[in-house]
Short mmCIF file of C-alpha atoms in Angstrom, two decimals:
data_model
loop_
_atom_site.label_atom_id
_atom_site.label_comp_id
_atom_site.label_asym_id
_atom_site.label_seq_id
_atom_site.Cartn_x
_atom_site.Cartn_y
_atom_site.Cartn_z
CA MET A 117 -1.64 -24.82 -4.80
CA LYS A 118 -5.08 -25.27 -6.12
CA LYS A 119 -5.33 -26.70 -9.70
CA LEU A 120 -5.42 -23.77 -12.28
CA MET A 121 -7.66 -23.95 -15.20
CA VAL A 122 -6.59 -21.65 -17.85
CA HIS A 123 -7.02 -20.76 -21.65
CA PHE A 124 -4.18 -19.27 -23.35
CA GLY A 125 -5.57 -15.87 -25.11
CA CYS A 126 -3.59 -13.34 -23.60
CA ALA A 127 -0.73 -11.51 -25.34
CA VAL A 128 1.77 -8.87 -24.14
CA LEU A 129 0.29 -5.88 -25.43
CA SER A 130 2.27 -4.62 -28.99
CA ALA A 131 2.08 -0.73 -27.77
CA VAL A 132 4.22 -1.89 -24.50
CA CYS A 133 6.48 -4.08 -26.25
CA MET A 134 7.08 -1.18 -29.05
CA GLN A 135 7.80 1.29 -26.19
CA SER A 136 10.30 -1.06 -24.53
CA GLN A 137 11.26 -4.39 -26.40
CA ALA A 138 13.19 -5.18 -23.52
CA VAL A 139 10.54 -5.60 -21.35
CA GLU A 140 8.43 -8.56 -22.78
CA ARG A 141 8.15 -9.94 -18.46
CA PRO A 142 7.59 -6.68 -16.74
CA ASN A 143 8.23 -6.71 -12.82
CA ILE A 144 5.15 -5.59 -10.92
CA VAL A 145 4.91 -3.91 -7.55
CA VAL A 146 1.74 -3.16 -6.38
CA ILE A 147 1.38 -0.71 -3.18
CA VAL A 148 -1.72 -0.82 -0.95
CA ALA A 149 -2.50 1.86 1.78
CA ASP A 150 -4.85 1.18 4.35
CA ASP A 151 -7.83 3.91 4.91
CA LEU A 152 -6.03 6.46 3.10
CA GLY A 153 -8.48 9.05 2.21
CA TYR A 154 -8.57 10.95 -1.23
CA GLY A 155 -7.42 14.05 0.31
CA ASP A 156 -4.76 12.57 2.52
CA ILE A 157 -1.42 12.90 0.14
CA GLY A 158 0.12 15.88 -1.47
CA CYS A 159 -1.09 15.29 -5.42
CA TYR A 160 -4.20 14.61 -3.94
CA GLY A 161 -4.33 17.80 -2.11
CA SER A 162 -3.51 17.61 1.08
CA GLU A 163 -1.21 20.62 2.39
CA SER A 164 -0.53 19.19 5.60
CA ILE A 165 0.62 16.00 4.85
CA LYS A 166 3.82 15.90 3.12
CA THR A 167 3.93 12.99 0.59
CA PRO A 168 7.27 13.57 -1.57
CA HIS A 169 7.69 9.80 -2.97
CA ILE A 170 3.96 9.24 -3.75
CA ASP A 171 4.00 12.34 -5.36
CA ALA A 172 6.77 12.09 -7.26
CA LEU A 173 5.40 8.60 -8.70
CA ALA A 174 2.46 10.71 -9.73
CA ALA A 175 4.86 13.54 -11.37
CA GLU A 176 6.70 11.03 -13.25
CA GLY A 177 3.52 8.54 -14.04
CA LEU A 178 -0.33 8.83 -14.09
CA ARG A 179 -2.91 9.96 -12.02
CA PHE A 180 -6.30 8.66 -11.39
CA THR A 181 -8.75 11.11 -10.26
CA ASP A 182 -11.55 8.64 -10.78
CA PHE A 183 -10.25 5.09 -9.21
CA HIS A 184 -12.20 3.59 -7.10
CA SER A 185 -11.83 0.42 -4.60
CA ASN A 186 -14.30 -2.45 -4.81
CA GLY A 187 -15.55 -2.36 -1.12
CA ALA A 188 -15.68 0.72 1.46
CA VAL A 189 -13.76 -1.46 3.71
CA CYS A 190 -11.13 -3.61 3.87
CA SER A 191 -11.76 -7.53 2.99
CA PRO A 192 -14.04 -6.92 0.37
CA THR A 193 -11.30 -4.59 -1.51
CA ARG A 194 -8.80 -6.93 -0.83
CA ALA A 195 -10.85 -10.02 -2.17
CA SER A 196 -11.29 -8.06 -5.21
CA LEU A 197 -7.46 -7.09 -5.85
CA MET A 198 -6.59 -10.78 -5.72
CA THR A 199 -9.27 -12.23 -8.04
CA GLY A 200 -10.59 -9.02 -10.01
CA ARG A 201 -14.44 -9.90 -9.15
CA TYR A 202 -16.32 -7.78 -7.25
CA PRO A 203 -16.49 -9.16 -3.59
CA GLN A 204 -19.64 -10.07 -3.69
CA ARG A 205 -18.82 -13.12 -6.36
CA THR A 206 -16.26 -14.30 -3.54
CA GLY A 207 -19.07 -14.32 -0.64
CA VAL A 208 -16.33 -11.66 1.18
CA ILE A 209 -18.64 -8.98 1.96
CA GLY A 210 -17.73 -7.60 5.06
CA VAL A 211 -14.57 -7.27 7.45
CA ILE A 212 -13.09 -10.68 8.42
CA THR A 213 -12.99 -9.95 12.34
CA ALA A 214 -10.87 -11.35 15.14
CA HIS A 215 -13.64 -11.58 17.45
CA LYS A 216 -16.09 -13.44 15.18
CA HIS A 217 -14.59 -14.57 12.07
CA ARG A 218 -10.98 -16.41 12.98
CA HIS A 219 -12.59 -19.74 10.90
CA VAL A 220 -13.08 -17.93 7.27
CA GLY A 221 -11.53 -16.57 4.29
CA LEU A 222 -10.99 -16.36 0.77
CA ALA A 223 -12.24 -19.44 -0.63
CA LEU A 224 -9.57 -21.46 -1.77
CA GLU A 225 -11.28 -22.13 -5.06
CA GLU A 226 -10.88 -18.82 -6.14
CA THR A 227 -7.89 -18.11 -8.57
CA THR A 228 -5.77 -15.16 -7.47
CA ILE A 229 -3.61 -13.06 -9.33
CA ALA A 230 -0.72 -14.23 -7.56
CA GLU A 231 -1.50 -17.82 -8.83
CA VAL A 232 -1.85 -16.70 -12.37
CA VAL A 233 1.65 -14.88 -13.09
CA LYS A 234 3.12 -17.64 -10.96
CA SER A 235 1.58 -20.18 -13.91
CA ALA A 236 3.63 -18.00 -16.52
CA GLY A 237 7.00 -17.78 -14.13
CA TYR A 238 6.86 -15.04 -11.89
CA THR A 239 8.29 -15.31 -8.27
CA THR A 240 5.76 -13.97 -5.99
CA ALA A 241 5.80 -12.11 -2.63
CA MET A 242 3.36 -9.92 -0.17
CA PHE A 243 4.77 -8.47 2.69
CA GLY A 244 2.01 -6.66 5.00
CA LYS A 245 -1.37 -7.02 5.58
CA TRP A 246 -3.50 -9.89 4.37
CA HIS A 247 -7.29 -9.68 5.85
CA LEU A 248 -8.29 -12.60 4.29
CA GLY A 249 -8.49 -15.33 6.64
CA TYR A 250 -6.98 -16.19 9.61
CA GLN A 251 -6.41 -19.74 9.58
CA PRO A 252 -2.56 -21.17 7.67
CA LYS A 253 -4.69 -23.02 5.26
CA TYR A 254 -5.93 -19.20 4.16
CA ASN A 255 -2.22 -17.95 4.56
CA PRO A 256 -1.12 -16.04 1.33
CA VAL A 257 1.52 -18.86 0.86
CA HIS A 258 -1.37 -21.33 -0.32
CA GLN A 259 -2.89 -18.42 -2.60
CA GLY A 260 -0.25 -18.56 -5.05
CA PHE A 261 2.26 -16.39 -3.17
CA ASP A 262 6.00 -18.00 -2.97
CA GLU A 263 6.91 -15.77 0.12
CA TYR A 264 4.86 -14.27 2.87
CA ILE A 265 5.73 -11.95 5.71
CA GLY A 266 3.38 -10.07 7.65
CA PHE A 267 -0.13 -10.08 9.81
CA VAL A 268 -3.55 -11.65 9.06
CA ALA A 269 -6.14 -9.66 10.78
CA GLY A 270 -7.62 -6.11 10.08
CA ASN A 271 -4.89 -4.79 12.12
CA VAL A 272 -2.45 -4.68 14.57
CA ASP A 273 -0.41 -2.99 17.44
CA PHE A 274 2.19 -1.08 14.81
CA HIS A 275 5.09 -2.37 17.63
CA ALA A 276 3.41 -5.47 19.44
CA HIS A 277 2.03 -7.13 16.30
CA LEU A 278 -1.12 -8.28 18.44
CA ASP A 279 -4.33 -8.21 17.03
CA GLN A 280 -7.28 -6.72 18.03
CA ILE A 281 -7.87 -9.70 20.77
CA GLY A 282 -4.36 -9.43 21.85
CA GLU A 283 -3.18 -12.63 19.91
CA GLU A 284 0.00 -12.18 18.29
CA ASP A 285 -0.18 -12.03 14.40
CA TRP A 286 3.23 -11.52 12.77
CA TRP A 287 3.83 -14.57 10.09
CA LYS A 288 6.71 -15.70 8.02
CA GLN A 289 5.08 -18.23 5.25
CA ASP A 290 2.15 -19.93 7.23
CA GLN A 291 3.48 -19.88 10.46
CA LEU A 292 3.67 -17.45 13.87
CA CYS A 293 7.29 -15.58 14.05
CA PRO A 294 7.56 -12.49 15.81
CA GLU A 295 9.94 -9.94 14.70
CA GLU A 296 10.79 -6.79 16.43
CA GLY A 297 10.58 -3.57 14.41
CA TYR A 298 7.60 -1.00 13.36
CA THR A 299 4.97 -2.46 11.34
CA THR A 300 5.41 0.08 8.37
CA ASP A 301 9.12 0.00 8.19
CA LEU A 302 8.95 -3.72 8.21
CA ILE A 303 7.03 -4.31 5.28
CA THR A 304 9.49 -1.69 3.39
CA ARG A 305 12.36 -3.93 4.44
CA HIS A 306 11.22 -6.83 3.71
CA GLY A 307 10.29 -5.59 -0.09
CA VAL A 308 13.67 -4.08 -0.48
CA GLU A 309 15.49 -7.19 0.31
CA PHE A 310 13.34 -9.20 -2.13
CA ILE A 311 13.95 -6.96 -4.80
CA LYS A 312 17.24 -7.01 -4.37
CA ARG A 313 17.52 -11.18 -4.65
CA ASN A 314 15.09 -11.63 -7.22
CA LYS A 315 16.23 -8.87 -9.70
CA ASP A 316 17.17 -11.02 -12.66
CA LYS A 317 13.96 -12.78 -12.76
CA PRO A 318 10.29 -11.45 -12.93
CA PHE A 319 8.33 -10.53 -9.90
CA LEU A 320 5.12 -9.67 -8.53
CA LEU A 321 5.59 -8.21 -5.06
CA PHE A 322 2.21 -6.94 -2.92
CA LEU A 323 3.31 -4.18 -0.13
CA THR A 324 0.05 -3.91 1.83
CA HIS A 325 0.50 -1.55 4.76
CA GLU A 326 -1.56 -1.03 7.89
CA ALA A 327 -0.60 2.20 7.55
CA PRO A 328 -2.81 4.81 8.23
CA HIS A 329 -5.32 2.35 9.85
CA TYR A 330 -5.38 2.30 13.56
CA PRO A 331 -4.39 2.17 16.12
CA TYR A 332 -2.36 5.54 15.49
CA GLN A 333 1.06 5.16 16.27
CA GLY A 334 4.35 6.78 14.97
CA ARG A 335 7.95 4.92 15.26
CA ASN A 336 8.51 5.56 19.14
CA ASP A 337 4.73 5.72 20.37
CA PRO A 338 3.91 3.31 23.09
CA VAL A 339 2.13 -0.03 22.95
CA GLN A 340 -1.73 -0.30 22.54
CA TYR A 341 -2.62 -3.56 22.03
CA LEU A 342 -1.96 -5.83 25.27
CA PRO A 343 -1.70 -9.50 24.82
CA GLY A 344 -5.09 -11.57 25.53
CA LYS A 345 -6.98 -8.16 25.55
CA GLY A 346 -6.33 -6.53 22.53
CA LEU A 347 -7.12 -2.14 22.37
CA VAL A 348 -7.88 -1.38 25.69
CA GLY A 349 -10.08 1.67 25.66
CA SER A 350 -10.48 3.63 22.04
CA PRO A 351 -7.89 4.08 19.26
CA LYS A 352 -5.49 6.83 20.69
CA GLY A 353 -4.67 9.20 17.84
CA THR A 354 -3.49 12.74 16.92
CA PRO A 355 -3.33 14.86 13.67
CA GLU A 356 0.23 14.90 14.05
CA ILE A 357 0.43 10.47 14.46
CA TYR A 358 -1.83 10.39 11.50
CA LYS A 359 0.81 12.61 9.59
CA GLU A 360 3.59 10.75 10.66
CA MET A 361 1.89 7.54 10.08
CA ILE A 362 1.59 8.19 6.70
CA GLU A 363 5.08 9.90 6.13
CA VAL A 364 6.74 6.87 7.31
CA MET A 365 4.85 4.92 4.68
CA ASP A 366 5.70 7.38 2.05
CA GLU A 367 9.54 7.32 2.72
CA GLY A 368 9.47 3.89 2.69
CA ILE A 369 7.76 3.57 -0.65
CA GLY A 370 11.00 5.97 -1.89
CA ARG A 371 13.07 3.57 -0.45
CA ILE A 372 11.63 0.86 -2.49
CA VAL A 373 11.12 2.94 -5.89
CA GLN A 374 15.26 3.55 -5.01
CA THR A 375 15.88 -0.12 -4.65
CA LEU A 376 14.46 -0.35 -7.81
CA LYS A 377 16.48 2.07 -9.60
CA ASP A 378 19.66 1.01 -7.78
CA SER A 379 18.93 -2.73 -8.99
CA GLY A 380 18.72 -1.34 -12.81
CA LEU A 381 14.76 -2.25 -12.61
CA SER A 382 12.77 1.06 -12.88
CA GLU A 383 12.17 0.66 -16.53
CA LYS A 384 11.22 -2.92 -16.03
CA THR A 385 8.95 -2.31 -13.64
CA LEU A 386 5.32 -1.03 -12.96
CA VAL A 387 4.46 0.44 -9.75
CA PHE A 388 1.12 1.01 -8.91
CA PHE A 389 -0.48 2.26 -5.70
CA CYS A 390 -3.64 2.85 -4.39
CA SER A 391 -6.02 2.49 -0.94
CA ASP A 392 -8.06 -0.27 0.05
CA ASN A 393 -10.79 2.41 1.07
CA GLY A 394 -11.65 5.87 1.92
CA PRO A 395 -10.45 6.93 5.19
CA ALA A 396 -11.55 6.42 8.98
CA GLY A 397 -11.60 9.16 12.01
CA LEU A 398 -8.32 11.25 11.46
CA GLY A 399 -8.29 10.86 7.55
CA SER A 400 -9.38 13.26 4.60
CA ALA A 401 -11.80 12.52 1.88
CA GLY A 402 -10.71 15.19 -0.20
CA GLY A 403 -13.97 17.05 0.21
CA LEU A 404 -15.90 14.17 -0.68
CA ARG A 405 -19.04 12.63 0.59
CA GLY A 406 -18.79 10.01 3.47
CA LYS A 407 -15.74 8.04 4.63
CA LYS A 408 -14.58 4.00 5.01
CA SER A 409 -17.71 2.02 5.06
CA HIS A 410 -20.20 4.63 3.08
CA VAL A 411 -21.08 3.74 -0.63
CA TRP A 412 -20.77 7.56 -1.07
CA GLU A 413 -17.80 8.62 -3.12
CA GLY A 414 -15.86 9.06 0.24
CA GLY A 415 -15.74 5.54 0.94
CA HIS A 416 -14.29 4.06 -1.80
CA ARG A 417 -13.01 6.90 -4.30
CA VAL A 418 -9.08 6.80 -3.32
CA PRO A 419 -5.36 7.72 -4.68
CA GLY A 420 -4.59 5.60 -7.74
CA ILE A 421 -1.54 5.74 -9.26
CA ALA A 422 0.51 3.94 -12.15
CA TYR A 423 4.53 4.68 -12.44
CA TRP A 424 6.63 2.78 -15.02
CA PRO A 425 9.28 5.33 -16.45
CA GLY A 426 9.87 4.64 -20.32
CA VAL A 427 6.65 3.86 -20.76
CA ILE A 428 3.81 5.62 -19.21
CA GLU A 429 4.19 9.33 -19.96
CA ALA A 430 5.27 11.16 -17.07
CA GLY A 431 2.54 13.81 -15.65
CA ARG A 432 -0.37 12.02 -17.38
CA ILE A 433 -3.73 12.64 -15.57
CA SER A 434 -6.80 10.15 -15.99
CA ASP A 435 -10.36 11.12 -15.36
CA GLU A 436 -11.20 7.51 -16.34
CA THR A 437 -13.68 5.63 -14.00
CA VAL A 438 -11.37 2.43 -13.13
CA MET A 439 -11.27 0.17 -9.97
CA GLY A 440 -9.33 -1.92 -7.99
CA ALA A 441 -10.64 -5.48 -9.64
CA ASP A 442 -9.05 -3.71 -12.84
CA LEU A 443 -5.34 -4.75 -11.75
CA PHE A 444 -6.14 -8.39 -12.10
CA PRO A 445 -6.12 -8.70 -15.85
CA THR A 446 -3.91 -5.91 -16.27
CA ILE A 447 -0.90 -7.60 -14.46
CA ALA A 448 -2.13 -10.54 -16.32
CA GLU A 449 -1.47 -9.08 -19.08
CA LEU A 450 1.75 -7.60 -18.65
CA ALA A 451 2.83 -11.27 -17.33
CA ASN A 452 1.93 -12.81 -20.63
CA ALA A 453 -0.27 -14.60 -18.03
CA PRO A 454 -3.26 -16.85 -19.30
CA LEU A 455 -6.46 -15.76 -17.38
CA PRO A 456 -8.57 -18.13 -15.33
CA LYS A 457 -11.26 -19.99 -17.67
CA ASP A 458 -14.27 -20.36 -16.70
CA VAL A 459 -14.08 -17.39 -14.40
CA VAL A 460 -16.29 -14.42 -14.68
CA LEU A 461 -13.65 -11.51 -14.32
CA ASP A 462 -15.30 -7.89 -13.30
CA GLY A 463 -12.15 -5.99 -14.08
CA ILE A 464 -10.96 -4.50 -17.44
CA ASN A 465 -7.57 -4.35 -18.51
CA LEU A 466 -6.08 -1.06 -18.45
CA LEU A 467 -2.79 -1.46 -20.39
CA PRO A 468 -4.02 0.24 -23.79
CA HIS A 469 -5.03 3.42 -21.19
CA ILE A 470 -2.18 3.21 -18.92
CA THR A 471 0.67 2.96 -21.78
CA GLU A 472 -1.35 4.82 -24.70
CA GLY A 473 -4.29 6.67 -23.09
CA THR A 474 -6.68 4.89 -24.71
CA ALA A 475 -10.20 5.52 -23.60
CA LEU A 476 -12.13 3.16 -21.52
CA SER A 477 -15.61 1.77 -22.73
CA SER A 478 -18.48 2.37 -20.42
CA ARG A 479 -19.63 0.47 -17.97
CA PRO A 480 -21.20 0.51 -14.86
CA LEU A 481 -19.46 -0.05 -11.46
CA PHE A 482 -21.40 -1.38 -8.37
CA TRP A 483 -21.00 -1.22 -4.46
CA ALA A 484 -22.45 -2.86 -1.53
CA ASN A 485 -22.43 -3.32 1.79
CA TRP A 486 -24.43 -2.93 5.52
CA ARG A 487 -24.89 0.57 4.92
CA GLY A 488 -26.15 0.92 1.38
CA MET A 489 -25.82 -0.05 -2.30
CA ALA A 490 -24.66 2.17 -5.31
CA VAL A 491 -24.24 1.80 -9.05
CA ARG A 492 -21.85 4.21 -11.10
CA GLN A 493 -22.99 4.88 -15.11
CA GLY A 494 -21.15 7.74 -16.43
CA ARG A 495 -21.54 10.81 -14.49
CA TYR A 496 -24.70 9.59 -12.65
CA LYS A 497 -24.60 7.70 -9.34
CA LEU A 498 -27.64 5.82 -7.71
CA VAL A 499 -27.03 5.08 -3.57
CA THR A 500 -29.95 3.01 -1.95
CA GLN A 501 -30.56 1.63 1.56
CA PRO A 502 -28.68 -2.13 2.05
CA LYS A 503 -32.47 -3.40 1.97
CA ASN A 504 -35.29 -3.97 -0.41
CA PHE A 505 -33.12 -0.50 -2.78
CA ALA A 506 -35.04 1.39 -0.62
CA ASP A 507 -34.94 5.43 -0.52
CA PRO A 508 -32.73 5.60 -3.95
CA GLU A 509 -30.63 9.23 -4.00
CA LEU A 510 -29.28 10.26 -7.49
CA TYR A 511 -26.55 12.24 -7.85
CA ASP A 512 -24.83 13.91 -11.16
CA LEU A 513 -20.93 13.44 -10.24
CA LYS A 514 -19.99 15.67 -13.15
CA ASN A 515 -21.67 19.11 -11.67
CA ASP A 516 -21.76 17.40 -7.85
CA PRO A 517 -18.79 15.66 -6.90
CA ALA A 518 -19.74 15.72 -3.29
CA GLU A 519 -23.03 14.12 -3.96
CA LYS A 520 -24.93 17.07 -1.72
CA VAL A 521 -27.48 17.45 -4.32
CA ASN A 522 -30.56 14.65 -4.53
CA ILE A 523 -31.85 15.26 -7.88
CA ALA A 524 -33.63 11.93 -7.45
CA ALA A 525 -37.19 13.62 -7.77
CA GLU A 526 -36.42 15.62 -11.09
CA HIS A 527 -34.68 12.29 -12.93
CA PRO A 528 -37.37 9.42 -12.45
CA GLU A 529 -36.37 8.04 -15.58
CA LYS A 530 -32.72 7.69 -14.58
CA VAL A 531 -33.44 6.42 -11.45
CA GLU A 532 -35.52 3.52 -12.56
CA GLU A 533 -32.77 2.88 -15.48
CA LEU A 534 -29.89 2.63 -12.44
CA LEU A 535 -32.20 1.02 -9.76
CA GLN A 536 -32.79 -1.94 -12.49
CA CYS A 537 -29.39 -2.38 -13.30
CA LEU A 538 -28.36 -2.41 -9.64
CA LYS A 539 -31.03 -5.07 -8.96
CA SER A 540 -29.96 -7.16 -12.01
CA TRP A 541 -26.33 -6.66 -10.85
CA HIS A 542 -27.18 -7.59 -7.04
CA HIS A 543 -28.95 -11.02 -8.05
CA GLU A 544 -25.83 -11.70 -10.29
CA VAL A 545 -23.10 -11.76 -7.93
CA THR A 546 -25.12 -13.11 -4.85
CA ASP A 547 -27.21 -15.85 -6.38
CA GLY A 548 -26.07 -19.34 -5.46
CA VAL A 549 -22.92 -17.78 -3.64
CA LYS A 550 -22.08 -18.69 -0.18
CA LYS A 551 -21.67 -15.61 2.26
CA ILE A 552 -18.65 -16.35 4.67
CA LEU A 553 -19.68 -14.15 7.12
#
């Protein structure tokens, strides 16, 4: 494990302690869906997809209406979740693919949230998708996780567990270890077993689902990826299969929550649910513009739910603008764990807001990839081309959350202000950083 340089400036939030004196070191469960759109679950407006267990988390906890992934595609968002930093700072600026990038991964010099809480005595585990490096040296067990079972590619066949080029991709720790079963069910099963084994000590558990990412396969659908070939043809799927994939994931989340209750851990555990980016072909962005890979809202505004009985007031709705990188300092604070020293963190601690409703200070948020760049400051959002900051578009998200009306011509001073902000940020986060792909 990497040497972790730390300072000891963190303390458990007093409000949490007052509300629950027995939970000084709560468990943390982070559940990440893959390519789940803003409009793909019931509590965010879906009428066709039934997600009673996720909806219950929202009804009994806190639902964010303005939660954002740090990337509009998989790997960058996951780099931010692990490090609390914009993906540009880590060099993970695009998708780590099975075809071209099997030699790269999240730099071992980066400090992950698993390493941070492990230094404070937490047991750590991840079950599911990694997508931050194919080689064993980049495996989660070398990035702070005590246990790992899952796949390291961007996606695998839900039944055969082959990656996009037909290579076997199901790991136990840093060794290939084939296992029969539907990917979503396996992730749930290993999560349930981990909770039962570790109910007497604090833990951090990441459940990183593949659903509803392609290949679009239900529990009883045929294999689509073949050995040595990967996906034959284009992804096959229907709205019915997509619906089933999300509903099976929801069923598994219900099992996780029930296991926490049965183990007496429900009021000792924060559960956070989110998606890694906006939806792909079959998903719904809930009326927002764009989808996965776009820097418009549909590419990165995603569901975000915090659930903690006895601590988080049931039924709260937050319109604060927050992002995935915020989970890093939030989890560290919960665990009373030291933050990394001499490392720039972009995320902020959300605990005062989650537990008490404390308003967050205004700050700009940024996105950048090969499709475009964007900066959000309050109600205004600027979108540009990926090169030379060309063709700036300005949107008023308060009145136009779907980004239909470009008001750049009416507000040239706001365009210039946000353009300079975006340029300064991009220079800061990329200067001297080695891109890994």
